[in-house]
Amino acid sequence: MADLLTVQGLETRFRTREGMVHAVNGVSFALREGETLGIVGESGCGKSVSVLSMLRLIPTPPGKVVAGSAIYQGKDLLKMTDEEIRQIRGSQISMVFQDPMTSFNPVLTIGRQVAEPLEIHQGYNRAMAYERAAEMLNMVGIPRAKERLGDYPHQFSGGMRQRVMIAMALICTPQILIADEPTTALDVTIQAQIVELVKRLRDELGMAIIWITHDLGIIAGLADRVNVMYGGYIIEEAPVKELYTNPQHPYTIGLLNSLPRMDETDHRRLASIDGLPPVLLEKPGYCPFAPRCHLAVERCWNENPSLLRVGDQHTTACWVDPGTGRERQ
Amino acid sequence: MGRYVARRLIYLFVVLFAVSAITFGLMHAVPGGPFDKEKALPAEIIRNLEKRYHLDEPLLNQYLRYVKEVFVPEFSTTKFSSNFEDDALFKFKIGGVYVKWMNFGPSYASRSRTVNDIFRQQLPISIQLGLMALLVAIIIGMPLGIIAALKQNTIFDYISMSVAIFGVSVPVIILGPVLIWIFAVTLKWLPATGWGSKPPYLLGFLPTSMGWNFFKYAIMPPVALGLASSAIIARLTRASLLQVVREDYVRTARAKGLQERLVITRHALKNSLIPVVTILGPMFAALVTGTFVTETVFGIPGMGKYFVISITNRDYPVIMGTILLYAVFLVIANLIVDILYAYLDPRIRYD
Ligand SMILES: Nc1ncnc2c1ncn2[C@@H]1O[C@H](COP(=O)(O)OP(=O)(O)OP(=O)(O)O)[C@@H](O)[C@H]1O
Ligand SMILES: [Mg+2]
């Protein structure tokens, strides 16, 4: 299928008191039509910043996208006028955020907020937009949707609020839905419901999804392909099955080992990855994972690997073959 | 909400009792009395005066008498006289019965007047001045704060905040004469002194006509009085808006593709006004009660003078009356703020 969105060499930095934070360091990926792409990685590795950079939602200052392109329908999102990108946000590319509590305006009704994208992008009048909003809320499973349009965000539970957020993001039937850890703030049972909901909506509406999470478990049944990020880099990219069965980066292997597994009969302790995520104050001349990597060889300390092809659709940024523990040829 | 307001009004009475008891106690604890002037009166006359005003009775009796006069309505089948003993803030007739309520007593210092006269004639002027000053504070303060926040760290921000700092640092006693010198003496646009409204007042405090004859007096004094408050509002608005534009929901609004204008007006402003509104209550009370200097500079026949002089004169009824009144102001102003608060923030529900 054709690429819907192509991101090339995206680089974003923040000027902070401690120095320049290199949050995203040359991220490249493509999103195909109707595909679901997972982005995983631990907290602070630059997942949010990369997608926010694409939509130009980085607070500037202190943040700045210093390089890269994000081509959507033949145009670079990063070079558009403010007005052009505004018309794409919320109508063609929508976002769902992590915290459904703080991501809604507390002083406006749900109806008002859900209907808003229709009013600005598609010229609906208030009454029509509300009617459509009620349909959309119904679709995401809000009971008595019509009556609840007049309620305020605090009158909904966390899970319900996230459903409303999804309704709001999808109300203009966008081509791309970006979900930035939409389940992290929710109970485990609610998480599963939200994932199921998004799957169903994807089948009904056919949008492509970028699903950000730090939980590889969640996207196993949801994503087609997965990007693993570490320290502002994509360090492995593979179709989801391939990634689970044949991980090629020690960090990915570490992430997978830290997942609880249903088929495991002995209750061994979950493995964790030793060490701390990197401080992004400088762009290292070595592999950013090397300090925590038990397979690191001399080359890892001298040269930061870029993505190497290791399979049909599988790339990884690692000098070492974790199967043999020796440098790749 | 109705129940909440009722509860707050009951609470108001509790506050008034506490304030009246404390004020009464303090007032009598301070050495000196209303009739010891520099030029001492003969002892005989002082005794007569004290007898007339019941100052020779035990303190508790005096206090209870005061409470009764002020809080307990009196009924009569005949019309009340116009003597000070029969004076009252509220006098009316219901089905053949005459009722009077809230007699705050005579002023010892200006013997021809009662405290109620001061409330009827001077207080409305101070309220008008305070309200206008609050209006000035809001009209100047909020836009300055909003501009400063939206154009953070630009020349607009610096200019707005310089104006704000100027506002807090220049006292009325300097600003007032400067304004008079510019607009009254040099340009001759506005009268230097006086006030443009007279009794009777609408609802007891609003001027009946609001034409130029009112406003020409009501420009400089409110500006002089309100500028410092406008500076406070400007700084608070700026800080609050800067905080709000970093909130997640503002990012959500942008992510939905709202025009920047709508992001600010619809999603940021209302939220950022919540903390600003909370200070308007105490601010209004402070403005109404803090009119003394402004009234003196601009020759306004308001309440401030009576309040200040009453204390040096030990004019007990005036002290009690004004302080109780100021307590009422504070409580009512805060009540209005709380109601506004619930209107601005749907998460807040009383009852
Ligand atoms: N406004 C900001 N100012 C300064 N630094 C920032 C800002 N936003 C993000 N960063 C930095 O950019 C880096 C990447 O942050 P990002 O939010 O993308 O992480 P993440 O992968 O989304 O993590 P999480 O799972 O916690 O959401 C972090 O080191 C963070 O400190
Ligand atoms: Mg994030």
XYZ file of C-alpha atoms and ligand atoms in Angstrom:
712
model
C 0.000 0.000 0.000
C 1.037 3.576 -0.582
C 2.795 5.617 2.051
C 0.465 8.099 3.678
C 3.052 9.866 5.739
C 6.807 9.813 5.322
C 9.007 11.169 8.062
C 12.670 11.745 7.240
C 15.509 12.721 9.567
C 13.307 14.431 12.139
C 15.385 16.212 14.763
C 13.977 18.149 17.706
C 15.796 19.898 20.503
C 14.841 21.746 23.650
C 16.852 24.584 25.057
C 16.752 24.070 28.823
C 18.588 25.483 31.802
C 20.769 22.364 31.986
C 21.663 22.651 28.323
C 20.393 21.529 24.956
C 18.196 18.423 25.214
C 18.422 16.296 22.077
C 14.966 14.780 22.375
C 14.657 13.387 18.844
C 17.765 12.664 16.780
C 16.962 11.954 13.171
C 13.866 9.792 13.224
C 12.650 8.354 9.931
C 9.648 6.167 9.306
C 6.745 5.731 6.955
C 3.101 5.124 7.679
C 1.046 3.330 5.071
C -2.628 3.785 4.395
C -4.803 1.991 6.920
C -1.788 0.607 8.755
C -1.241 0.652 12.504
C 2.270 1.575 13.533
C 3.360 1.088 17.114
C 6.052 3.243 18.689
C 7.469 1.803 21.900
C 10.201 2.830 24.261
C 10.680 3.799 27.860
C 9.724 7.144 29.324
C 11.620 10.100 27.935
C 12.919 8.403 24.791
C 11.243 10.935 22.527
C 8.047 9.209 21.422
C 5.729 12.105 22.159
C 8.140 14.714 20.935
C 8.506 13.016 17.549
C 4.790 12.980 16.806
C 4.189 16.411 18.320
C 7.008 17.734 16.142
C 5.222 16.438 13.042
C 2.083 18.361 13.933
C 4.130 21.351 15.053
C 2.668 21.181 18.548
C 6.023 21.464 20.296
C 6.101 24.471 22.613
C 8.475 26.895 20.897
C 10.513 28.067 22.754
C 12.016 26.009 24.373
C 11.557 23.375 21.668
C 12.584 23.559 18.026
C 12.436 21.153 15.136
C 15.893 21.650 13.682
C 15.856 19.208 10.767
C 13.776 16.751 8.847
C 10.619 16.534 6.836
C 7.204 14.945 7.254
C 5.544 14.521 3.887
C 1.794 14.112 3.986
C -0.125 14.094 0.693
C 2.879 15.479 -1.131
C 3.414 18.406 1.221
C 5.878 18.821 4.065
C 4.015 19.383 7.331
C 7.079 21.079 8.728
C 7.245 23.683 5.964
C 3.564 24.521 5.609
C 2.132 27.846 6.664
C 0.500 27.930 10.095
C -2.892 28.086 8.426
C -2.237 25.005 6.265
C -1.110 22.849 9.192
C -4.029 24.085 11.264
C -6.455 22.822 8.657
C -4.835 19.394 8.760
C -4.822 19.096 12.551
C -7.977 17.562 13.888
C -9.461 16.996 10.456
C -6.915 14.781 8.675
C -4.447 13.999 11.433
C -5.891 13.791 14.945
C -4.389 13.110 18.324
C -5.500 11.328 21.459
C -3.459 12.198 24.509
C -2.299 10.246 27.496
C -4.122 11.889 30.343
C -7.861 12.118 29.744
C -8.221 14.154 32.938
C -6.055 17.100 31.964
C -6.535 16.938 28.208
C -10.096 18.222 28.353
C -10.977 21.787 29.092
C -12.621 21.606 32.543
C -14.925 24.566 31.973
C -16.490 23.575 28.643
C -19.120 20.886 28.134
C -18.209 17.634 26.462
C -20.640 18.369 23.645
C -18.982 21.670 22.979
C -15.532 20.116 22.873
C -16.410 17.058 20.826
C -18.399 19.074 18.294
C -15.756 21.745 17.926
C -13.654 20.135 15.152
C -16.749 19.817 12.944
C -17.574 23.461 13.415
C -14.108 24.673 12.502
C -13.164 22.219 9.781
C -16.438 21.358 8.126
C -18.540 24.438 8.758
C -21.261 22.618 10.694
C -23.591 24.814 12.680
C -23.838 24.195 16.401
C -27.015 22.080 16.266
C -25.778 19.806 13.464
C -22.384 19.433 15.078
C -24.010 18.427 18.373
C -26.153 15.859 16.648
C -23.103 14.352 14.994
C -21.204 14.516 18.294
C -23.957 12.498 19.957
C -23.708 9.871 17.210
C -19.965 9.743 17.637
C -20.212 9.377 21.430
C -22.715 6.622 20.901
C -20.276 4.934 18.559
C -17.487 4.911 21.151
C -19.843 3.426 23.704
C -21.034 6.321 25.855
C -24.482 5.411 27.198
C -27.232 8.039 26.822
C -24.867 9.995 24.611
C -27.320 12.737 23.691
C -28.088 13.632 27.300
C -24.446 13.650 28.243
C -23.452 16.326 25.730
C -24.183 18.955 28.375
C -21.993 17.307 31.008
C -18.559 18.502 31.946
C -15.395 16.381 31.743
C -15.216 15.846 35.513
C -18.582 14.097 35.374
C -17.051 11.209 33.398
C -14.817 8.415 34.630
C -11.274 8.121 33.272
C -12.126 5.366 30.828
C -15.241 7.166 29.617
C -13.270 10.338 29.199
C -10.749 8.546 27.023
C -13.620 7.235 24.900
C -14.869 10.784 24.527
C -11.361 11.869 23.567
C -11.322 9.219 20.859
C -14.732 10.358 19.617
C -13.450 13.914 19.477
C -10.364 12.860 17.516
C -12.349 10.820 15.013
C -15.306 13.109 14.491
C -13.906 14.518 11.236
C -12.917 10.976 10.072
C -9.199 11.696 9.826
C -6.739 9.715 7.698
C -4.348 9.348 10.613
C -5.017 8.924 14.300
C -2.067 9.478 16.610
C -2.657 7.946 20.013
C -0.019 9.003 22.525
C -0.161 6.439 25.336
C -3.960 6.596 25.436
C -4.215 3.803 27.978
C -1.318 4.555 30.313
C -3.455 6.488 32.782
C -6.185 3.841 32.920
C -6.932 0.631 34.824
C -5.795 -2.569 33.160
C -9.329 -3.789 32.398
C -10.233 -0.402 30.938
C -7.024 -0.456 28.874
C -8.168 -3.594 27.103
C -11.576 -2.068 26.408
C -10.004 1.009 24.856
C -7.742 -1.109 22.672
C -10.739 -3.138 21.513
C -12.657 0.049 20.803
C -9.869 1.471 18.667
C -9.567 -1.785 16.735
C -13.280 -1.735 15.999
C -13.223 1.907 14.930
C -10.204 1.245 12.723
C -12.131 -1.482 10.931
C -15.181 0.754 10.554
C -13.436 3.984 9.579
C -10.239 2.680 7.993
C -7.820 5.250 9.359
C -4.112 4.662 9.832
C -2.930 4.719 13.435
C 0.280 5.632 15.188
C 0.000 4.082 18.642
C 2.569 5.188 21.177
C 3.134 3.144 24.299
C 5.865 1.929 26.580
C 4.094 -1.399 26.884
C 4.984 -3.907 24.179
C 2.170 -6.124 25.446
C -0.527 -3.692 24.459
C 0.402 -3.339 20.816
C 0.997 -7.037 20.200
C -2.561 -7.510 19.016
C -3.026 -4.062 17.576
C -0.062 -2.960 15.469
C 1.088 -4.092 12.062
C 4.598 -2.769 12.494
C 6.546 -1.487 15.477
C 9.259 1.130 15.891
C 11.341 0.796 19.022
C 12.825 4.074 20.212
C 15.732 4.666 22.536
C 17.337 7.972 23.496
C 15.742 9.890 20.653
C 16.611 7.280 17.987
C 14.616 4.541 16.351
C 16.748 1.515 17.144
C 14.645 -1.244 15.666
C 11.818 -1.481 13.198
C 9.960 -4.641 12.207
C 6.535 -6.142 11.552
C 5.001 -6.948 14.890
C 5.298 -10.765 14.663
C 8.885 -10.545 13.486
C 9.746 -8.223 16.345
C 8.315 -10.559 18.947
C 9.783 -13.737 17.537
C 13.100 -12.445 16.280
C 14.153 -9.261 18.094
C 17.539 -8.038 16.915
C 18.424 -5.229 19.311
C 19.511 -5.952 22.885
C 17.195 -3.200 24.105
C 14.180 -4.742 22.364
C 15.133 -8.102 23.804
C 15.310 -6.501 27.211
C 11.864 -4.934 26.742
C 10.375 -8.265 25.683
C 11.939 -10.034 28.641
C 10.378 -7.566 30.977
C 6.888 -8.531 29.794
C 4.856 -10.949 31.901
C 3.968 -13.983 29.788
C 0.809 -16.046 29.907
C 2.513 -19.250 28.760
C 5.201 -19.111 31.415
C 4.486 -21.742 34.054
C 7.368 -21.091 36.436
C 6.888 -17.815 38.228
C 10.321 -16.441 37.580
C 10.932 -12.795 38.298
C 10.388 -10.424 35.429
C 13.657 -9.232 33.997
C 14.375 -5.532 34.028
C 16.912 -3.595 32.041
C 19.758 -2.446 34.262
C 20.821 1.163 34.276
C 19.031 4.406 33.548
C 17.748 5.904 30.301
C 20.305 8.217 28.748
C 20.527 11.880 29.548
C 19.936 13.559 26.222
C 22.141 16.564 26.846
C 24.552 15.602 24.094
C 24.433 13.594 20.921
C 26.760 10.704 21.680
C 29.397 9.514 19.246
C 28.628 5.977 20.386
C 25.576 3.755 20.614
C 23.262 5.407 23.154
C 22.401 1.986 24.597
C 26.017 0.884 24.984
C 26.281 1.962 28.650
C 23.484 -0.455 29.551
C 24.262 -3.175 27.037
C 25.837 -6.445 28.128
C 26.747 -7.248 24.515
C 28.586 -4.010 23.798
C 31.863 -4.400 21.905
C 34.517 -1.808 21.180
C 32.853 -0.569 17.993
C 29.685 0.283 19.977
C 31.749 2.861 21.878
C 33.306 4.357 18.767
C 30.462 4.604 16.323
C 26.716 5.147 16.717
C 25.080 2.575 14.436
C 22.397 3.660 12.005
C 19.588 1.311 11.021
C 20.938 -1.819 9.328
C 18.757 -4.139 7.334
C 18.567 -7.543 9.029
C 15.480 -8.979 7.370
C 12.918 -8.355 4.701
C 11.180 -5.505 6.514
C 13.366 -5.571 9.573
C 16.035 -3.023 10.474
C 18.000 -2.501 13.656
C 20.649 -0.102 14.898
C 23.067 -2.503 16.519
C 26.594 -3.583 15.594
C 26.192 -6.878 17.381
C 24.182 -9.934 16.417
C 22.507 -10.857 19.674
C 22.189 -14.446 18.481
C 25.933 -14.984 18.349
C 27.085 -12.073 20.495
C 29.533 -11.181 17.757
C 29.716 -8.186 15.461
C 27.455 -8.351 12.444
C 29.125 -8.840 9.098
C -27.038 27.175 45.405
C -29.959 28.877 47.179
C -29.250 26.902 50.312
C -25.598 27.722 50.099
C -26.335 31.438 49.894
C -28.723 31.167 52.855
C -26.061 29.398 54.863
C -23.545 32.077 54.001
C -25.964 34.802 55.088
C -26.449 33.109 58.448
C -22.696 32.912 58.683
C -22.643 36.645 57.973
C -24.632 37.253 61.154
C -22.219 35.160 63.164
C -19.360 37.181 61.732
C -21.132 40.422 62.550
C -21.646 39.400 66.171
C -18.017 38.430 66.512
C -16.813 41.608 64.840
C -19.113 43.793 66.902
C -18.022 42.176 70.185
C -14.330 42.428 69.365
C -14.576 45.979 68.088
C -16.629 47.009 71.091
C -14.123 45.487 73.467
C -11.066 46.970 71.765
C -12.683 50.363 71.407
C -13.321 50.603 75.125
C -9.954 49.070 76.021
C -8.134 51.917 74.283
C -7.526 54.778 76.730
C -9.478 57.972 76.239
C -13.144 58.656 75.628
C -15.243 60.587 73.172
C -15.470 63.740 75.267
C -11.937 64.358 76.442
C -10.752 66.930 73.937
C -7.722 69.181 74.249
C -10.006 71.824 75.668
C -11.401 69.901 78.619
C -15.122 70.204 79.225
C -16.405 70.760 82.780
C -16.876 67.471 84.602
C -20.573 68.182 85.027
C -21.162 68.453 81.305
C -19.201 65.302 80.587
C -21.299 63.450 83.141
C -24.479 64.689 81.467
C -23.248 63.713 78.033
C -22.252 60.268 79.227
C -25.638 59.841 80.844
C -27.392 60.910 77.675
C -25.470 58.357 75.614
C -25.654 55.678 78.345
C -21.865 55.650 78.657
C -22.195 55.556 82.450
C -23.712 52.065 82.362
C -21.722 48.819 82.673
C -20.021 47.836 79.397
C -22.070 44.696 78.942
C -25.278 46.697 79.161
C -23.935 49.145 76.637
C -23.056 46.342 74.279
C -26.412 44.614 74.613
C -28.182 47.916 74.105
C -26.161 48.439 70.930
C -26.903 44.964 69.623
C -30.579 45.430 70.327
C -30.734 48.816 68.624
C -28.972 47.520 65.542
C -30.238 43.979 65.106
C -33.661 43.779 66.714
C -36.518 45.411 64.827
C -38.816 47.643 66.839
C -42.554 47.921 66.302
C -44.927 50.687 67.226
C -48.480 51.687 66.520
C -47.555 55.351 66.387
C -45.122 56.995 64.023
C -41.520 57.127 65.233
C -40.117 60.557 65.995
C -37.253 62.027 64.037
C -34.997 62.171 67.121
C -31.758 60.259 66.953
C -33.124 57.654 69.379
C -35.788 56.803 66.843
C -33.542 56.975 63.801
C -33.022 53.788 61.782
C -31.607 52.617 58.489
C -34.909 50.922 57.699
C -38.181 52.585 58.654
C -41.407 51.420 57.093
C -45.057 50.735 57.750
C -46.692 47.332 57.441
C -50.456 47.002 57.901
C -50.777 49.923 60.280
C -47.680 48.950 62.281
C -44.589 51.114 62.142
C -41.336 49.216 62.001
C -37.801 50.457 62.483
C -34.667 48.373 62.184
C -30.963 49.074 62.517
C -30.372 52.176 64.536
C -26.632 52.659 64.568
C -26.883 55.558 66.992
C -25.730 59.174 66.918
C -22.311 60.472 66.028
C -20.718 61.914 69.175
C -18.418 64.145 67.163
C -20.864 65.801 64.801
C -23.793 65.990 67.114
C -26.378 66.957 64.539
C -25.883 63.722 62.615
C -26.448 60.038 63.186
C -24.391 57.151 61.889
C -27.332 56.340 59.641
C -27.037 59.809 58.117
C -23.427 59.002 57.261
C -24.511 55.674 55.771
C -27.201 57.362 53.751
C -25.196 60.309 52.485
C -21.472 59.488 52.553
C -21.348 55.739 52.137
C -22.982 55.654 48.674
C -20.294 57.993 47.413
C -17.531 55.743 48.728
C -19.200 52.698 47.211
C -19.498 54.470 43.883
C -15.853 55.472 44.072
C -14.831 51.931 45.047
C -16.891 50.324 42.288
C -15.516 52.699 39.675
C -11.998 52.039 40.931
C -12.593 48.299 40.668
C -13.881 48.814 37.150
C -10.765 50.818 36.294
C -8.602 48.109 37.822
C -10.273 45.427 35.709
C -10.420 47.450 32.499
C -6.751 48.377 32.714
C -5.412 45.294 34.479
C -6.863 42.405 32.522
C -5.922 43.555 29.002
C -2.424 44.471 30.203
C -2.007 41.027 31.756
C -3.386 39.240 28.700
C -1.149 41.164 26.305
C 1.868 40.559 28.503
C 1.188 36.822 28.643
C 0.450 36.369 24.945
C 3.516 38.370 23.978
C 5.693 36.969 26.726
C 9.248 38.314 26.776
C 8.604 40.811 24.021
C 8.537 44.583 24.195
C 4.753 44.412 24.835
C 5.308 42.239 27.879
C 7.971 44.602 29.227
C 5.860 47.701 28.612
C 2.771 46.142 30.236
C 4.669 44.993 33.268
C 6.460 48.346 33.586
C 3.065 50.050 33.623
C 1.995 47.542 36.270
C 5.038 48.194 38.433
C 4.496 51.931 38.017
C 0.902 51.370 39.130
C 1.771 49.648 42.380
C 4.628 51.928 43.264
C 3.006 55.342 42.841
C 0.759 56.149 45.806
C -2.526 58.007 45.456
C -1.110 60.929 47.355
C 1.290 61.573 44.466
C -0.733 60.277 41.547
C -3.818 62.254 42.608
C -2.215 65.710 42.592
C -0.341 64.884 39.359
C -3.624 63.954 37.663
C -5.258 67.115 38.993
C -2.360 69.214 37.769
C -2.489 67.698 34.262
C -6.198 67.259 33.611
C -7.772 69.931 35.802
C -5.237 72.721 36.117
C -3.336 72.522 32.808
C -5.763 70.991 30.321
C -8.896 72.089 32.197
C -10.747 68.981 30.974
C -11.987 67.784 34.328
C -12.979 69.433 37.604
C -10.264 69.207 40.238
C -12.485 68.301 43.153
C -15.989 67.240 44.088
C -18.351 64.409 43.298
C -21.249 64.352 40.864
C -24.023 62.435 42.584
C -26.445 63.396 45.330
C -29.099 61.577 47.341
C -31.527 59.984 46.769
C -29.647 56.989 45.430
C -30.907 54.017 43.489
C -30.912 50.947 45.763
C -29.318 53.181 48.346
C -25.990 53.566 46.557
C -26.280 54.042 42.788
C -26.359 57.520 41.252
C -29.671 58.305 39.581
C -28.133 59.968 36.553
C -24.926 58.774 34.941
C -24.293 61.552 32.464
C -21.185 63.622 31.964
C -22.067 65.553 35.096
C -21.423 62.369 37.019
C -18.510 61.055 35.021
C -16.475 64.235 34.858
C -15.945 63.827 38.598
C -15.655 60.073 38.429
C -12.628 59.661 36.170
C -9.540 60.850 37.987
C -10.366 59.595 41.506
C -11.144 56.012 40.433
C -8.013 55.966 38.281
C -5.919 57.212 41.185
C -7.504 54.724 43.574
C -7.683 51.780 41.182
C -4.325 51.938 39.427
C -2.477 49.974 42.097
C -5.170 47.289 41.975
C -5.027 47.218 38.187
C -1.346 46.426 38.511
C -2.125 43.516 40.814
C -4.779 42.236 38.401
C -2.393 42.612 35.454
C 0.330 40.586 37.115
C -2.067 37.918 38.285
C -3.760 37.668 34.878
C -0.389 37.345 33.200
C 0.834 34.633 35.548
C -2.436 32.756 35.356
C -2.684 32.880 31.568
C 0.940 31.820 31.177
C 0.155 28.843 33.347
C -3.029 27.982 31.469
C -1.513 28.117 27.976
C 0.842 25.356 29.083
C -2.052 23.134 30.134
C -2.758 19.916 28.284
C -6.202 21.022 27.193
C -4.787 24.028 25.386
C -2.553 21.656 23.469
C -5.638 19.547 22.764
C -7.379 22.635 21.384
C -4.441 23.280 19.073
C -4.345 19.621 18.057
C -7.983 19.931 17.034
C -6.983 22.625 14.575
C -8.480 25.644 16.285
C -7.388 29.063 15.169
C -4.947 30.567 17.652
C -7.506 33.273 18.415
C -10.072 30.640 19.433
C -7.503 28.665 21.397
C -6.932 31.722 23.547
C -10.431 33.166 23.792
C -12.381 29.943 24.108
C -9.991 27.587 25.872
C -7.484 29.672 27.800
C -9.086 32.918 28.948
C -12.008 31.633 30.994
C -9.759 29.251 32.895
C -7.159 31.903 33.492
C -9.761 34.271 34.950
C -10.658 31.953 37.816
C -7.825 33.010 40.138
C -8.272 36.628 39.078
C -11.927 36.582 40.084
C -11.095 35.272 43.520
C -9.143 38.384 44.414
C -11.838 40.746 43.157
C -13.888 40.255 46.344
C -11.273 41.273 48.897
C -10.019 43.859 46.410
C -13.417 45.525 46.174
C -13.769 45.569 49.940
C -10.294 47.059 50.250
C -11.084 49.712 47.636
C -14.340 50.795 49.296
C -12.777 50.935 52.728
C -9.527 52.455 51.537
C -10.902 55.628 50.051
C -9.681 58.038 52.709
C -6.643 59.454 50.910
C -8.360 59.592 47.531
C -11.369 61.371 49.017
C -9.120 63.840 50.746
C -7.022 64.575 47.638
C -10.055 65.043 45.401
C -12.325 66.691 47.980
C -14.939 63.958 47.773
C -17.556 63.972 50.536
C -17.307 60.233 51.125
C -17.093 57.966 54.067
C -13.318 57.632 54.430
C -12.940 60.831 56.418
C -15.578 59.788 58.964
C -14.024 56.413 59.428
C -10.561 57.777 60.130
C -11.671 60.717 62.257
C -14.069 58.588 64.262
C -11.193 56.579 65.607
C -9.144 59.541 66.817
C -12.347 61.043 68.237
C -13.361 57.796 69.983
C -16.679 58.323 68.253
C -17.897 54.892 69.339
C -21.073 54.568 67.255
C -19.321 55.662 64.078
C -16.438 53.259 64.703
C -18.822 50.384 65.364
C -21.069 51.236 62.450
C -18.339 51.607 59.860
C -16.486 48.510 60.958
C -19.649 46.401 60.926
C -20.456 47.765 57.536
C -17.010 46.943 56.226
C -17.419 43.414 57.571
C -20.698 43.147 55.668
C -18.892 44.305 52.550
C -16.147 41.791 52.891
C -18.526 38.893 53.446
C -20.918 39.900 50.662
C -18.093 40.599 48.222
C -16.633 37.171 48.922
C -20.042 35.584 48.540
C -20.469 37.188 45.131
C -17.022 35.932 44.191
C -17.924 32.407 45.265
C -21.041 32.522 43.126
C -19.042 33.826 40.170
C -16.533 31.095 40.825
C -19.153 28.384 40.504
C -20.302 29.993 37.293
C -16.776 30.010 35.860
C -15.755 26.558 37.027
C -18.366 23.804 36.647
C -16.326 21.508 38.914
C -17.346 23.706 41.825
C -20.781 22.970 43.207
C -22.121 24.229 46.484
C -24.629 22.359 48.667
N 8.808 21.144 26.999
C 9.976 20.500 27.168
N 11.048 21.157 27.637
C 12.234 20.531 27.814
N 12.446 19.245 27.537
C 11.412 18.530 27.053
C 10.134 19.118 26.844
N 9.296 18.166 26.362
C 10.047 17.042 26.289
N 11.310 17.264 26.683
C 12.384 16.277 26.752
O 12.381 15.516 25.576
C 12.658 14.169 25.860
C 11.658 13.286 25.202
O 10.385 13.506 25.807
P 9.071 12.767 25.335
O 7.948 13.472 25.996
O 9.040 12.664 23.868
O 9.224 11.328 25.969
P 8.267 10.098 25.796
O 9.024 9.066 25.076
O 6.982 10.542 25.211
O 8.083 9.629 27.288
P 6.778 9.262 28.106
O 6.607 7.784 27.965
O 7.135 9.618 29.501
O 5.652 10.047 27.543
C 12.687 14.011 27.354
O 14.012 13.854 27.777
C 12.140 15.304 27.868
O 12.849 15.690 29.008
Mg 5.052 10.863 25.999
